[in-house]
Amino acid sequence: MAPTPNPRLLYAKIPSEELPVAGEHLVFDPKPTIDLDVELKSGQFLTKTLLLSPEPYMRERLRDQSIISYSTPMVLGQPLVGFGLVVVVRSEKEGVKAGDYMFGFTPWEHYTVQPYVDARVDYTGYPAYTFDMDLLVLQPVPDPQGAFPWTAYVTALGCPALTAFIGVEKLSGAKKGETIYVSAGASGVGSIVIQLCKIKGLKVIASAGSDSKVEFLRSIGADVAFNYKTTPVAKALKEHGPLDLYFDNVCGEQLEAAIDNMNMNGRVLCCGAISEYNIPREERYGVKNLSLVFKRRISFQGFIVADSPEMNARFFAEIPPLVAQGKIKTEAHEFKGLENGAAAFLSMFDGSATARPVLVVDPQYGS
Amino acid sequence: MAPTPNPRLLYAKIPSEELPVAGEHLVFDPKPTIDLDVELKSGQFLTKTLLLSPEPYMRERLRDQSIISYSTPMVLGQPLVGFGLVVVVRSEKEGVKAGDYMFGFTPWEHYTVQPYVDARVDYTGYPAYTFDMDLLVLQPVPDPQGAFPWTAYVTALGCPALTAFIGVEKLSGAKKGETIYVSAGASGVGSIVIQLCKIKGLKVIASAGSDSKVEFLRSIGADVAFNYKTTPVAKALKEHGPLDLYFDNVCGEQLEAAIDNMNMNGRVLCCGAISEYNIPREERYGVKNLSLVFKRRISFQGFIVADSPEMNARFFAEIPPLVAQGKIKTEAHEFKGLENGAAAFLSMFDGSATARPVLVVDPQYGS
């Protein structure tokens, strides 16, 4: 068969501690091709990429391989790798057949011979707190048959949603009548936290960075929603708090304001720090009120999804019906085509995403 | 009977956020007298003060009554109030008789008609996280009859030691083979944490602010001891860590260094913040690495002694024998006489205490 174009989004250069630049660090490469009749070895299968999920944690992976962190780094010169929805084109792997849908880690390119190898990292020598991201292999998922859109695999059923679920259901101890503050409320994590907490009967205070996102927060049930760019967080929390819980994926100034407004025995769940991902450490916001941790007997718990594999089954049993019934709503900002992949990725950090970004690689699977 | 001198240490003026000044905010007042034959009403008893315990938490109580915090404030124009050892002179209270020794909250003066009233605060209207310090009433304690010195009631058996006990035994989850860092290791809390953790088989890294204190840390079993004024904490922890536990009573820069050197699932116990007690908030050290909380799945737990009354009985059953057997050692910096009360109090903050300070009011009870 004639070669088929197989464009990809390359991790072309290690960014400094600042925001990566499209065309420099993240480069769309239209030139590669693939022979779709390529011979597959036993255990291999060929997939076509349908949807890709830009997620904040990916930023940390764009670093020099010598720097140790909680995730293994991506491989320079290879496509980005992250969660995505694919369909199987051909298979020489037992239990996987053409037409199967799968969700999990896949390179940002049109077609991939799975399991991908070139973009993998040798895990040897990493400390225990570093999770081997390549363990997040593709798993079969059902065709929703119209019960919910395909993009829900990236939004309500994606890794950020699972993060929200683990935080609320396993770690938060959230009780009816308590008050929670959710920063980045329109994000993939925040929007699900809000809705799970409303189902549990909490009072939910949430913020986002634009008025249209604030409207979305209200539409999904937030009792108090505000634009943190026009209303100081400290002021809003003082007015609507105090807080029993803070779900933190922002860190810095928002964390400080939340601590200032915590109740006795307040709990802080930390699953991200988006305010810090593109800022050199010395320029980050220094939190100056940590003495309140003992004064109010506050607890912090940091977590990532990978620590709670036992929650996956519950998540996939409980959330899809809620999504199908419209009890959990999501909003996606769809970017079309891999050529817009860098823009989709950067939209999480530069404020241009109007909602959780989804990169639609095959237009049939967008909305 | 002729009036007997009853000097006291007055809380004379509310300090700013900086270090209080002896003679201005804390004033020795030699003038008061008491008639030791004063008529006692039913329920009252007269005590003679033997030892007083300057403790860091007292600083927070020296504030404007309108400022809400975790402890009720002290009463301006009255003596300081804190933990002390007293002996009963006369009693009209059932169950309390002349010659009884008692330990608990008592005003910083020679003689007191108990329960003291003038230096008490009306607790009405405080939030749940504010503990009513006046609940820490005097409790009978036995004469140690030489098994340990009387000063042990302030050192190994005092409130800081109980804080250490609750932290290690109830909250830390400390396991044999783990590594803990203890800041302010020569303090009332730190010195007991070190010894309890050595009994449990942990590797203990500890720091203090002078070479003689560092020697004390080694003498009580610290595996690594360093002077944080001459060895940067970050450097020492990098060399001797990583840490599974950090027992924090300092906050700020030490907390940041500990977080930088935490293992996966590291735990931070927060019971104080002595680096911040005499510094305005805007000048405090801002902690810039809190994103590591999620990256390494770190937990923080703030606590104060008052939350765990169920631990008191275990503490008083387990610790006195260890002290009597020499398995828990303490060192005290004895200040003699109420006229040195302000110096004793300030010694915790200005670095002049060579060990846990004890204010010896009756010289027979010093060493």
XYZ file of C-alpha atoms in Angstrom:
734
model
C 0.000 0.000 0.000
C 1.163 3.542 -0.669
C 2.555 5.411 2.311
C -0.110 7.226 4.321
C 0.710 10.557 5.952
C 1.325 10.132 9.664
C 1.813 13.619 11.124
C 2.808 13.993 14.725
C 3.405 16.575 17.398
C 7.052 16.439 18.366
C 8.668 17.158 21.695
C 11.459 18.973 19.868
C 13.349 20.917 22.536
C 13.456 20.977 26.329
C 11.731 24.149 27.530
C 13.210 26.279 30.289
C 11.080 26.664 33.440
C 8.856 29.021 31.454
C 5.928 28.381 29.130
C 6.940 26.175 26.172
C 6.721 27.790 22.743
C 4.813 26.277 19.810
C 7.119 25.703 16.868
C 10.171 25.630 19.121
C 9.635 23.149 21.950
C 6.463 21.587 20.546
C 6.669 21.185 16.783
C 4.029 19.890 14.386
C 5.764 17.551 11.964
C 3.611 16.713 8.889
C 6.289 14.717 7.064
C 6.256 11.195 8.535
C 4.371 8.478 6.701
C 3.301 4.962 7.576
C 2.542 1.904 5.496
C -0.825 0.798 6.886
C -0.007 -2.728 5.658
C 3.140 -2.737 7.776
C 3.878 -6.203 9.065
C 2.882 -6.560 12.738
C 4.860 -8.858 14.967
C 3.080 -11.087 17.429
C 1.723 -8.946 20.266
C 1.596 -5.773 18.169
C -1.456 -3.916 16.923
C -1.976 -0.859 14.752
C -4.142 1.951 16.084
C -5.668 5.097 14.632
C -5.798 8.076 16.979
C -9.245 9.606 17.457
C -9.014 11.980 20.421
C -6.107 13.182 22.558
C -6.223 14.616 26.041
C -3.954 17.567 26.843
C -3.456 17.479 30.619
C -1.494 19.762 32.962
C 0.700 16.963 34.357
C 2.272 16.628 30.894
C 4.153 19.859 31.429
C 6.301 18.277 34.133
C 7.348 15.551 31.716
C 8.923 18.102 29.363
C 12.184 18.304 31.263
C 15.763 17.183 31.149
C 15.889 13.445 31.781
C 18.405 13.980 34.564
C 15.826 15.858 36.652
C 13.936 13.545 38.982
C 10.242 14.197 39.600
C 7.015 12.345 40.242
C 6.591 11.302 36.624
C 9.063 9.890 34.163
C 10.054 12.466 31.523
C 9.066 12.324 27.855
C 11.649 11.421 25.238
C 13.110 14.291 23.261
C 12.704 13.982 19.496
C 9.650 11.751 19.879
C 5.959 12.682 19.752
C 4.251 13.808 22.938
C 2.654 10.891 24.757
C -0.529 11.060 26.791
C -4.023 9.743 27.278
C -5.973 9.256 24.099
C -8.822 7.360 22.473
C -7.811 5.096 19.618
C -9.441 2.499 17.410
C -7.664 -0.709 16.448
C -6.976 -1.001 12.696
C -5.291 -4.424 12.692
C -4.023 -6.660 15.456
C -1.628 -9.504 16.089
C -2.255 -9.324 19.834
C -4.477 -11.828 21.527
C -7.642 -10.264 22.904
C -7.334 -7.154 20.730
C -9.118 -7.033 17.368
C -9.767 -4.564 14.558
C -12.566 -2.150 15.473
C -11.863 -2.253 19.225
C -11.816 1.083 20.984
C -9.079 1.639 23.533
C -8.155 4.443 25.930
C -4.770 5.010 27.532
C -1.286 6.250 26.778
C -0.533 6.759 23.106
C 1.776 9.011 21.083
C 0.450 12.218 19.551
C 0.398 10.977 15.948
C -2.253 9.669 13.554
C -1.275 6.000 13.479
C 0.793 3.968 15.901
C 2.154 0.469 15.977
C 1.385 -0.498 19.557
C 2.864 -0.958 21.995
C 4.864 2.169 21.165
C 8.517 1.761 22.074
C 10.570 4.709 20.835
C 8.846 7.209 23.149
C 9.292 5.044 26.241
C 11.688 5.753 29.078
C 13.918 3.281 30.865
C 12.497 3.333 34.398
C 15.604 1.870 36.029
C 17.006 3.968 38.845
C 14.047 6.235 39.523
C 12.966 6.725 43.168
C 9.709 5.281 44.490
C 7.852 8.570 44.147
C 8.436 8.596 40.398
C 5.630 6.859 38.572
C 6.481 5.063 35.363
C 4.031 6.771 33.025
C 4.441 4.035 30.438
C 2.406 1.765 32.708
C -0.710 3.651 31.608
C -1.244 1.302 28.685
C -4.267 1.276 26.406
C -7.302 -0.464 27.837
C -10.428 -1.526 25.944
C -13.437 0.800 26.339
C -16.992 0.308 25.094
C -18.633 2.227 22.261
C -21.010 4.507 24.213
C -23.579 4.079 21.415
C -24.903 7.574 21.863
C -25.332 7.388 25.657
C -22.636 10.053 25.864
C -20.319 11.676 23.341
C -16.944 10.108 22.588
C -15.264 13.196 24.034
C -16.547 12.123 27.457
C -13.673 9.633 27.524
C -11.389 12.651 27.756
C -13.623 14.813 29.949
C -15.900 13.080 32.472
C -14.150 9.730 32.191
C -10.555 10.855 31.701
C -7.629 10.971 34.062
C -8.530 14.389 35.555
C -12.026 13.094 36.322
C -10.538 10.010 37.969
C -8.301 12.317 40.001
C -11.403 14.175 41.154
C -13.156 10.911 41.991
C -10.252 9.532 44.030
C -9.877 12.828 45.853
C -13.523 13.186 46.764
C -14.470 9.548 47.315
C -11.342 8.105 48.871
C -9.441 10.941 50.520
C -11.643 13.927 51.311
C -13.919 12.586 54.023
C -16.457 15.046 52.543
C -19.652 15.169 54.569
C -23.030 16.709 53.822
C -23.182 20.296 55.023
C -19.461 20.927 54.784
C -18.029 23.714 52.650
C -15.421 23.093 49.951
C -13.467 25.497 47.801
C -12.480 24.289 44.325
C -9.906 26.332 42.425
C -9.610 25.893 38.647
C -13.266 24.888 38.849
C -13.768 24.664 35.093
C -10.820 22.298 34.677
C -11.043 18.589 34.111
C -10.465 17.933 37.803
C -12.342 20.902 39.243
C -15.557 20.489 37.275
C -15.955 16.897 38.444
C -15.060 17.723 42.055
C -17.815 20.347 42.068
C -20.431 17.930 40.807
C -19.429 15.020 43.046
C -19.499 17.345 46.053
C -22.924 18.715 45.133
C -24.223 15.123 44.897
C -22.869 14.615 48.438
C -24.618 17.730 49.742
C -21.685 20.058 50.298
C -21.695 23.791 49.852
C -19.373 24.411 46.907
C -17.385 27.588 46.320
C -15.537 27.543 42.991
C -13.472 29.911 40.896
C -12.218 30.180 37.338
C -10.417 32.716 35.174
C -13.174 34.059 32.921
C -16.794 35.099 33.241
C -17.970 32.433 30.788
C -16.252 29.738 32.865
C -17.880 31.182 35.972
C -21.234 30.778 34.260
C -20.319 27.138 33.566
C -19.481 26.671 37.265
C -22.961 27.897 38.168
C -24.530 25.636 35.556
C -22.939 22.577 37.158
C -24.161 23.509 40.607
C -21.526 25.624 42.360
C -23.261 27.552 45.146
C -20.760 30.388 44.872
C -18.745 30.984 41.698
C -16.342 33.836 41.042
C -13.724 35.018 38.576
C -10.446 35.077 40.491
C -9.051 37.626 38.044
C -11.598 40.226 39.095
C -12.491 39.100 42.656
C -9.582 38.451 45.033
C -9.752 34.849 46.263
C -9.092 35.937 49.839
C -12.079 38.293 49.737
C -14.445 35.724 48.228
C -13.454 33.014 50.707
C -13.732 35.384 53.634
C -17.249 36.244 52.532
C -18.457 32.724 51.732
C -16.246 30.505 53.933
C -14.964 29.230 56.247
C -13.826 26.070 54.486
C -13.775 22.484 55.658
C -12.090 21.338 52.465
C -9.924 22.821 49.758
C -9.265 20.871 46.579
C -5.992 22.327 45.349
C -4.692 21.998 41.835
C -3.307 25.542 41.710
C -0.982 26.024 44.753
C 0.645 29.374 45.592
C -1.585 32.338 46.274
C -4.851 30.369 46.077
C -3.547 27.827 48.584
C -2.548 30.623 50.947
C -5.990 32.225 50.718
C -7.688 28.887 51.334
C -5.542 28.195 54.416
C -6.415 31.638 55.775
C -10.072 30.715 55.561
C -9.944 27.174 56.883
C -12.045 25.845 59.686
C -10.726 23.740 62.565
C -9.669 20.337 61.185
C -9.778 21.669 57.623
C -8.421 19.350 54.930
C -6.433 20.274 51.856
C -6.218 17.800 48.995
C -3.276 18.549 46.711
C -3.275 17.038 43.242
C -1.701 19.756 41.130
C -0.047 23.148 41.088
C -0.910 24.731 37.762
C 0.119 28.201 38.927
C 3.716 26.964 39.174
C 4.287 24.801 36.125
C 5.788 27.491 33.954
C 7.513 29.669 36.512
C 11.078 29.247 37.798
C 11.116 28.211 41.445
C 12.602 31.453 42.716
C 9.731 33.403 41.145
C 6.976 31.221 42.593
C 4.606 32.565 45.200
C 5.889 31.833 48.692
C 3.183 30.698 51.100
C 3.570 32.567 54.388
C 0.742 31.275 56.551
C 1.697 27.654 57.124
C 1.739 28.199 60.873
C -2.054 28.025 60.573
C -1.631 24.319 59.801
C -1.042 23.586 63.463
C -3.119 26.442 64.796
C -6.237 25.109 63.064
C -5.169 21.440 62.970
C -5.261 21.424 59.182
C -4.198 18.385 57.165
C -2.726 18.231 53.668
C -2.736 15.120 51.538
C -0.918 14.995 48.234
C -1.969 12.357 45.750
C -1.815 11.286 42.141
C -4.118 8.909 40.310
C -1.508 6.210 39.972
C -1.506 5.485 43.709
C -5.107 4.285 43.795
C -5.588 1.646 41.108
C -8.265 0.046 43.298
C -10.529 3.032 42.578
C -10.630 2.490 38.808
C -13.362 -0.138 38.840
C -15.642 1.958 41.053
C -15.015 4.992 38.877
C -15.962 3.211 35.668
C -18.993 1.634 37.334
C -20.346 4.823 38.922
C -19.476 7.702 36.605
C -20.642 6.599 33.113
C -24.285 6.208 34.257
C -24.159 9.660 35.880
C -22.798 11.083 32.634
C -25.422 9.250 30.551
C -28.165 10.568 32.865
C -26.854 14.101 32.608
C -26.106 14.213 36.349
C -22.488 14.924 35.577
C -22.011 17.538 32.882
C -18.845 18.501 31.137
C -17.782 21.149 28.730
C -14.952 20.739 26.253
C -12.951 23.199 24.224
C -12.325 21.206 21.052
C -9.141 21.810 19.093
C -9.264 20.209 15.634
C -6.305 18.452 14.124
C -2.826 17.590 15.341
C -1.553 20.805 13.747
C -3.359 22.549 16.613
C -1.931 20.206 19.202
C 0.557 22.694 20.612
C -2.173 25.320 20.920
C -4.397 22.787 22.691
C -1.624 21.934 25.108
C -0.640 25.530 25.821
C -4.281 26.605 26.223
C -4.298 25.076 29.715
C -1.565 27.456 30.842
C -2.066 30.669 28.873
C -5.751 31.035 29.731
C -6.954 30.510 26.157
C -8.873 27.300 26.855
C -12.517 28.175 27.455
C -13.075 24.741 29.029
C -11.256 21.439 29.355
C -9.331 21.083 26.065
C -9.816 18.051 23.831
C -7.706 17.527 20.755
C -9.957 16.031 18.070
C -7.710 14.116 15.686
C -10.479 12.316 13.792
C -13.312 14.833 13.215
C -15.941 12.075 13.355
C -15.311 11.763 17.083
C -15.691 15.462 17.950
C -19.025 16.959 18.795
C -0.464 37.905 109.546
C 1.691 40.648 108.090
C 1.466 41.050 104.323
C 3.896 38.797 102.493
C 5.539 40.043 99.267
C 3.862 38.516 96.236
C 5.841 39.642 93.192
C 4.566 38.811 89.761
C 5.491 39.056 86.095
C 2.969 41.332 84.424
C 1.698 41.238 80.894
C 1.914 45.020 80.793
C 1.569 45.998 77.130
C 0.551 44.235 73.923
C 3.678 43.665 71.809
C 3.704 44.341 68.064
C 4.420 41.354 65.822
C 8.044 41.612 66.890
C 9.886 40.248 69.896
C 8.397 41.525 73.177
C 10.672 43.695 75.290
C 11.405 43.038 78.968
C 10.382 46.000 81.096
C 7.936 47.208 78.478
C 5.609 44.356 77.490
C 6.674 41.983 80.245
C 7.242 43.784 83.510
C 8.439 42.396 86.817
C 6.288 43.919 89.529
C 7.723 43.409 93.060
C 5.112 45.512 94.860
C 2.047 43.285 95.375
C 1.577 41.600 98.714
C -0.697 38.879 99.988
C -2.032 38.023 103.428
C -1.270 34.328 103.694
C -4.099 34.054 106.211
C -6.542 35.408 103.639
C -9.970 33.875 104.094
C -10.625 31.169 101.507
C -14.135 30.612 100.247
C -15.447 27.121 99.753
C -13.727 25.610 96.684
C -10.697 27.878 96.921
C -7.151 26.953 97.844
C -3.937 28.892 98.284
C -0.851 27.759 96.341
C 2.814 28.623 96.414
C 4.535 28.636 93.028
C 7.611 26.426 92.778
C 8.508 26.158 89.078
C 7.143 27.850 85.963
C 7.382 26.668 82.381
C 8.080 29.253 79.677
C 6.726 27.752 76.451
C 6.689 29.085 72.878
C 2.890 28.892 72.503
C 2.615 31.632 75.156
C 3.838 34.191 72.629
C 0.639 33.835 70.587
C -1.422 34.649 73.669
C 0.229 38.081 73.974
C -2.050 39.746 71.444
C -4.980 42.077 71.177
C -8.073 40.274 72.447
C -9.891 41.074 69.210
C -7.483 38.871 67.212
C -8.753 35.314 66.910
C -6.246 32.477 67.035
C -5.917 28.903 68.248
C -5.507 29.892 71.871
C -7.385 32.392 73.970
C -5.317 35.524 74.648
C -3.871 36.487 78.026
C -5.384 39.355 79.980
C -3.532 42.636 79.842
C -2.533 44.052 83.224
C -2.530 40.592 84.799
C 0.389 38.216 85.410
C 1.427 35.832 82.631
C -0.354 32.499 82.967
C 1.090 29.136 82.006
C 2.046 25.678 83.174
C 3.650 25.525 86.563
C 4.328 23.360 89.582
C 2.755 24.561 92.824
C 2.321 23.302 96.349
C -0.913 23.777 98.273
C -0.540 26.005 101.361
C -4.141 25.863 102.600
C -7.345 24.530 101.070
C -11.103 24.857 101.319
C -11.587 22.621 98.281
C -12.636 19.038 98.657
C -9.929 16.608 97.571
C -7.172 19.211 97.792
C -5.119 19.533 100.969
C -2.121 21.444 102.248
C 1.148 19.899 101.029
C -0.354 18.544 97.802
C 1.714 19.142 94.675
C -0.165 20.216 91.571
C 0.791 20.930 87.977
C -1.184 22.989 85.460
C -2.107 26.555 84.602
C -1.182 29.113 87.208
C -0.302 32.818 87.177
C 3.330 33.899 87.223
C 3.375 35.096 90.862
C 4.585 33.705 94.170
C 1.237 32.933 95.773
C -2.202 32.480 94.233
C -5.693 32.008 95.534
C -6.923 29.252 93.225
C -8.801 28.987 91.021
C -7.362 32.250 89.668
C -10.065 34.436 88.169
C -8.699 37.851 87.218
C -6.401 36.465 84.496
C -9.131 34.370 82.885
C -10.734 35.128 79.554
C -14.417 34.913 78.691
C -14.488 32.138 76.085
C -17.866 33.107 74.655
C -17.837 33.698 70.903
C -14.523 32.051 70.004
C -14.475 29.656 67.021
C -14.028 25.906 67.453
C -10.323 26.045 66.617
C -9.664 28.330 69.579
C -8.851 26.341 72.668
C -9.882 27.798 76.018
C -6.510 27.775 77.752
C -8.150 28.203 81.143
C -9.281 24.579 80.896
C -5.721 23.531 81.700
C -6.414 23.560 85.414
C -4.056 22.358 88.104
C -3.951 18.582 88.579
C -2.407 16.678 91.485
C 1.022 15.171 90.803
C 3.075 12.874 93.007
C 6.270 13.785 94.823
C 8.899 11.973 92.698
C 10.827 11.197 95.912
C 14.159 11.447 94.155
C 13.258 9.188 91.212
C 13.633 12.257 89.017
C 14.168 15.960 89.733
C 11.199 18.245 90.244
C 12.169 20.131 87.093
C 11.207 17.029 85.105
C 7.588 18.127 85.522
C 8.474 21.043 83.263
C 10.868 19.174 80.957
C 10.225 15.469 80.302
C 6.695 15.549 81.739
C 5.557 18.990 80.651
C 3.308 20.124 77.857
C 6.060 20.151 75.186
C 6.922 16.556 76.079
C 3.251 15.598 75.841
C 3.151 17.288 72.420
C 6.103 15.143 71.370
C 4.415 12.011 72.731
C 1.113 12.665 70.939
C 2.920 13.446 67.713
C 5.119 10.366 67.741
C 2.757 7.844 69.306
C -0.609 8.857 67.891
C -0.002 10.713 64.647
C 3.365 9.896 63.092
C 2.972 6.283 62.081
C 6.726 6.099 62.776
C 8.170 2.712 61.885
C 11.535 1.136 62.600
C 14.046 1.964 59.888
C 12.412 5.188 58.830
C 14.252 8.500 58.872
C 12.958 11.537 60.745
C 14.200 15.105 60.851
C 13.610 17.043 64.066
C 14.162 20.788 63.974
C 14.649 22.680 67.236
C 15.963 19.368 68.522
C 17.094 20.701 71.902
C 13.658 22.157 72.636
C 11.095 20.703 74.981
C 9.298 19.074 72.079
C 12.278 18.173 69.902
C 14.389 16.520 72.591
C 11.570 14.127 73.479
C 10.726 13.393 69.837
C 14.342 12.401 69.263
C 14.373 9.987 72.191
C 10.977 8.435 71.478
C 12.010 7.893 67.859
C 15.303 6.291 68.842
C 13.395 3.908 71.138
C 11.266 3.007 68.081
C 14.332 2.346 65.926
C 14.239 5.307 63.561
C 17.224 7.098 62.121
C 17.089 10.562 63.663
C 18.495 13.712 62.085
C 18.245 16.721 64.386
C 19.390 20.318 64.430
C 19.791 23.129 66.931
C 21.239 26.634 67.008
C 24.480 26.183 68.956
C 27.329 23.714 69.132
C 26.625 22.877 72.775
C 23.020 22.038 71.913
C 24.252 19.892 69.044
C 26.378 17.999 71.553
C 23.245 17.480 73.670
C 21.418 16.127 70.601
C 24.173 13.543 70.159
C 24.057 12.663 73.854
C 20.365 11.797 73.599
C 20.901 9.583 70.588
C 20.496 11.637 67.411
C 22.259 9.774 64.599
C 23.011 13.017 62.801
C 23.107 16.357 64.616
C 24.043 19.707 63.148
C 24.058 23.424 63.928
C 21.658 25.013 61.456
C 23.415 28.345 61.877
C 26.640 26.988 60.405
C 25.363 24.103 58.224
C 22.536 24.886 55.804
C 19.565 22.639 56.585
C 19.063 21.856 52.902
C 22.639 20.625 52.614
C 22.480 18.457 55.742
C 19.179 16.874 54.750
C 20.372 16.221 51.225
C 23.393 14.455 52.628
C 21.636 12.433 55.335
C 18.066 12.117 54.024
C 15.727 11.425 52.379
C 13.110 11.817 55.093
C 10.023 9.777 55.860
C 8.999 12.129 58.652
C 9.557 15.732 59.603
C 8.514 16.953 63.035
C 8.026 20.667 62.479
C 7.931 23.235 65.227
C 9.833 25.857 63.242
C 8.050 26.368 59.873
C 9.416 28.598 57.096
C 12.828 27.824 55.667
C 13.293 24.587 57.649
C 9.931 23.289 56.470
C 10.857 24.072 52.875
C 14.172 22.243 53.183
C 12.461 19.223 54.736
C 9.853 19.070 51.956
C 12.641 19.209 49.371
C 14.152 16.121 50.967
C 11.022 14.070 51.565
C 10.497 10.543 50.418
C 7.371 9.274 48.717
C 4.510 9.323 51.247
C 6.528 11.528 53.581
C 4.667 12.894 56.588
C 5.008 16.294 58.200
C 3.734 16.816 61.729
C 3.172 20.490 62.490
C 2.936 21.543 66.111
C 4.629 24.927 66.129
C 6.271 27.636 64.081
C 8.846 29.260 66.296
C 10.590 30.971 63.363
C 7.477 33.080 62.806
C 6.271 34.066 66.253
C 8.018 37.415 66.375
C 7.983 38.407 62.710
C 5.219 40.320 60.926
C 3.461 38.124 58.377
C 4.733 40.006 55.355
C 8.322 39.416 56.473
C 7.899 35.693 57.053
C 9.638 33.162 54.848
C 7.397 32.143 51.947
C 7.492 28.410 51.223
C 7.848 27.891 47.474
C 7.943 24.137 47.035
C 4.456 23.053 48.091
C 3.871 21.490 44.678
C 6.061 18.666 46.012
C 3.189 17.801 48.353
C 1.313 16.153 45.508
C 4.381 15.123 43.547
C 5.652 13.028 46.473
C 2.246 12.337 48.041
C 3.268 14.105 51.233
C 0.848 14.625 54.106
C 0.787 17.383 56.725
C -1.030 17.097 60.012
C -1.355 20.053 62.327
C -2.078 19.358 65.978
C -2.023 20.778 69.461
C -2.002 18.905 72.733
C -5.522 19.921 73.669
C -7.059 17.784 70.897
C -5.869 14.492 72.363
C -6.894 14.320 76.027
C -7.129 10.533 75.667
C -3.323 10.417 75.410
C -2.669 11.949 78.844
C -3.087 8.745 80.808
C -0.707 6.795 78.535
C 1.811 9.623 78.716
C 1.846 9.705 82.497
C 1.992 5.907 82.672
C 4.816 5.453 80.146
C 7.107 8.452 80.444
C 7.879 8.798 84.192
C 9.438 5.297 84.380
C 11.565 6.045 81.313
C 12.716 9.267 82.958
C 13.412 7.512 86.263
C 15.415 4.830 84.417
C 17.418 7.455 82.540
C 16.067 6.259 79.183
C 14.675 9.699 78.552
C 17.104 12.472 79.380
C 16.431 16.152 79.517
C 18.464 19.264 79.942
C 17.131 22.456 81.474
C 18.364 26.008 81.424
C 17.326 27.203 84.872
C 16.435 30.842 85.369
C 16.206 31.756 89.064
C 13.496 34.011 90.443
C 10.477 35.736 88.937
C 12.615 38.835 88.355
C 14.248 36.782 85.597
C 10.918 35.639 84.209
C 10.981 37.900 81.173
C 14.522 36.771 80.333
C 13.428 33.135 80.680
C 10.491 33.714 78.355
C 12.478 35.638 75.752
C 15.331 33.106 75.833
C 13.250 30.755 73.694
C 13.153 33.284 70.875
C 16.416 35.217 71.059
C 18.636 32.129 71.134
C 19.900 32.748 74.665
C 18.401 29.576 76.153
C 21.038 26.871 76.178
C 18.341 24.225 76.705
C 14.663 24.066 77.563
C 14.145 26.996 79.992
C 12.698 26.434 83.461
C 11.880 29.324 85.738
C 12.771 28.287 89.273
C 10.638 30.360 91.632
C 11.406 28.400 94.785
C 15.151 27.583 94.765
C 14.555 24.345 96.689
C 12.971 22.877 93.573
C 15.771 23.729 91.135
C 18.657 21.394 90.572
